[in-house]
XYZ file of C-alpha atoms in Angstrom:
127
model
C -105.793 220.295 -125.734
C -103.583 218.921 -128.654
C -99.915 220.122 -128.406
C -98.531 221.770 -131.680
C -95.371 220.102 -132.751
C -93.248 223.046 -134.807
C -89.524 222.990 -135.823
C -89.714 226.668 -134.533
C -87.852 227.271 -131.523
C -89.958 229.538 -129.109
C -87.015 232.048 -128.484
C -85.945 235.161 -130.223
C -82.490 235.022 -132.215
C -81.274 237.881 -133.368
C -82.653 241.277 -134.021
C -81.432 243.496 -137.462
C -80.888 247.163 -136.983
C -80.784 248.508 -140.331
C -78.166 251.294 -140.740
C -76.640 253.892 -143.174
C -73.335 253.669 -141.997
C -72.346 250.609 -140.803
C -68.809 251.700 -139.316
C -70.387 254.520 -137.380
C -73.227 252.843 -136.053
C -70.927 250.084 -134.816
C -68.886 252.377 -133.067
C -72.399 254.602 -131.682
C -73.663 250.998 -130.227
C -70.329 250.129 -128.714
C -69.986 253.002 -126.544
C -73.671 252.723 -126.220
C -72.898 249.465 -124.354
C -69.518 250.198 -123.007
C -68.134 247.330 -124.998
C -64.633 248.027 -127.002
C -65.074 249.117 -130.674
C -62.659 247.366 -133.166
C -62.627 248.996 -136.483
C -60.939 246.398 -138.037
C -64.012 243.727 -137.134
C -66.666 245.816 -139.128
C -67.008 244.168 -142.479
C -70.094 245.638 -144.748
C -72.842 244.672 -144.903
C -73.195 243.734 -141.607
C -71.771 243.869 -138.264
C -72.631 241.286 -134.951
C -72.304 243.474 -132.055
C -70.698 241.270 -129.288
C -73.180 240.365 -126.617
C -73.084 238.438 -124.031
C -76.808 237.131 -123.768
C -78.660 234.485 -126.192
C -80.423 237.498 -128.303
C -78.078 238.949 -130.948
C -77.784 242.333 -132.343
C -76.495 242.512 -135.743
C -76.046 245.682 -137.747
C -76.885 245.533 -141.583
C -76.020 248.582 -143.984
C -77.683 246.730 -146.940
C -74.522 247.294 -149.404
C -75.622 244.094 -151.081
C -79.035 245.190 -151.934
C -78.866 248.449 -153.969
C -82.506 248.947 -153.956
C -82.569 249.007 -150.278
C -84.352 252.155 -148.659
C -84.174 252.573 -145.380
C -87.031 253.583 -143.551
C -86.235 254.537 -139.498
C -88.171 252.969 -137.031
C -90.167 255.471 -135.212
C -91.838 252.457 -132.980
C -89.774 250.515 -130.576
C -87.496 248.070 -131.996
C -86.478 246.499 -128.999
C -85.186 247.190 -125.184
C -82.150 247.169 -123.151
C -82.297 246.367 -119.489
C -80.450 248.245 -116.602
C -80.791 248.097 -112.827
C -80.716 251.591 -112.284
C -83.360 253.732 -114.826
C -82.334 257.306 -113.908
C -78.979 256.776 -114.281
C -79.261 255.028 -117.844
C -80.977 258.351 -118.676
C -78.175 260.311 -117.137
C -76.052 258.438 -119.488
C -78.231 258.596 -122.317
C -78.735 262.646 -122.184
C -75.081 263.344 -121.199
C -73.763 261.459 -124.421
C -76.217 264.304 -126.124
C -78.396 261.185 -127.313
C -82.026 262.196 -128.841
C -84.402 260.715 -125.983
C -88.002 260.843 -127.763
C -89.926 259.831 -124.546
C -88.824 260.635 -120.962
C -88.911 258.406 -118.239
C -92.247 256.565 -117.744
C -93.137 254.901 -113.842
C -95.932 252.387 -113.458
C -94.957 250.798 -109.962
C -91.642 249.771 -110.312
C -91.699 249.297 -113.722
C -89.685 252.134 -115.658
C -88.492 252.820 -119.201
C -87.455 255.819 -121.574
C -87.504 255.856 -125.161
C -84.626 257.158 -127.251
C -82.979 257.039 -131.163
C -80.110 255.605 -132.623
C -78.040 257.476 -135.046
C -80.540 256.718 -138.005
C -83.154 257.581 -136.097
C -84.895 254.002 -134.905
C -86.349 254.259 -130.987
C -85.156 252.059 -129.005
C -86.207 251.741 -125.541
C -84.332 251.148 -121.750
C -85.946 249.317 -119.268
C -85.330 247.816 -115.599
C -87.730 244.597 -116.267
């Protein structure tokens, strides 16, 4: 089997969350991940949410592209991982988040389904 040589890295970046307010959403995905919001650091068009893993998350409100429409996500973008599943969706529901799909078990394997202020789905997951 020949080996394919590509300048492509085999790892995922960053991924874009497109946004209508930038400021908002910043502040919505910092207390989504109990990190500190600093007002002062959110600079249209878009905002790097701080994270502490080799995958980005960058927040883009488009300001530079007028003829930008944004169009929700009603698929998963992406997920978050937490140890404990029911008490993510604790979390979730008591910050009166919309949660589009309760939580799903398949063996030990568990994940929920819920939107951001613009109204993509994200998803939790413990794996």
């Amino acid at each position: 089997m020949n080996s394919i040589v590509s300048p492509i890295t085999c790892k995922v970046n960053n991924v874009f969350i497109h946004v209508s307010d930038l400021e908002r959403s910043a502040e919505w995905y910092s207390k989504l991940l109990g990190i500190p919001f600093i007002k002062e650091n959110v600079s249209s068009p878009v905002y790097n949410i701080p994270i502490s893993a080799e995958t980005g998350i960058t927040l883009d409100d488009h300001t530079l592209d007028p003829s930008f429409q944004l169009k929700p996500s009603n698929h998963v973008l992406f997920n978050f991982f937490v140890k404990d599943i029911d008490e993510a969706y604790k979390f979730i529901k008591d910050k009166g988040i919309t949660i589009v799909k309760k939580i799903e078990r398949v063996g030990d394997f568990a994940y929920f389904n819920f939107q951001d202020l613009d109204g993509n789905v994200l998803m939790i997951c413990n794996c």
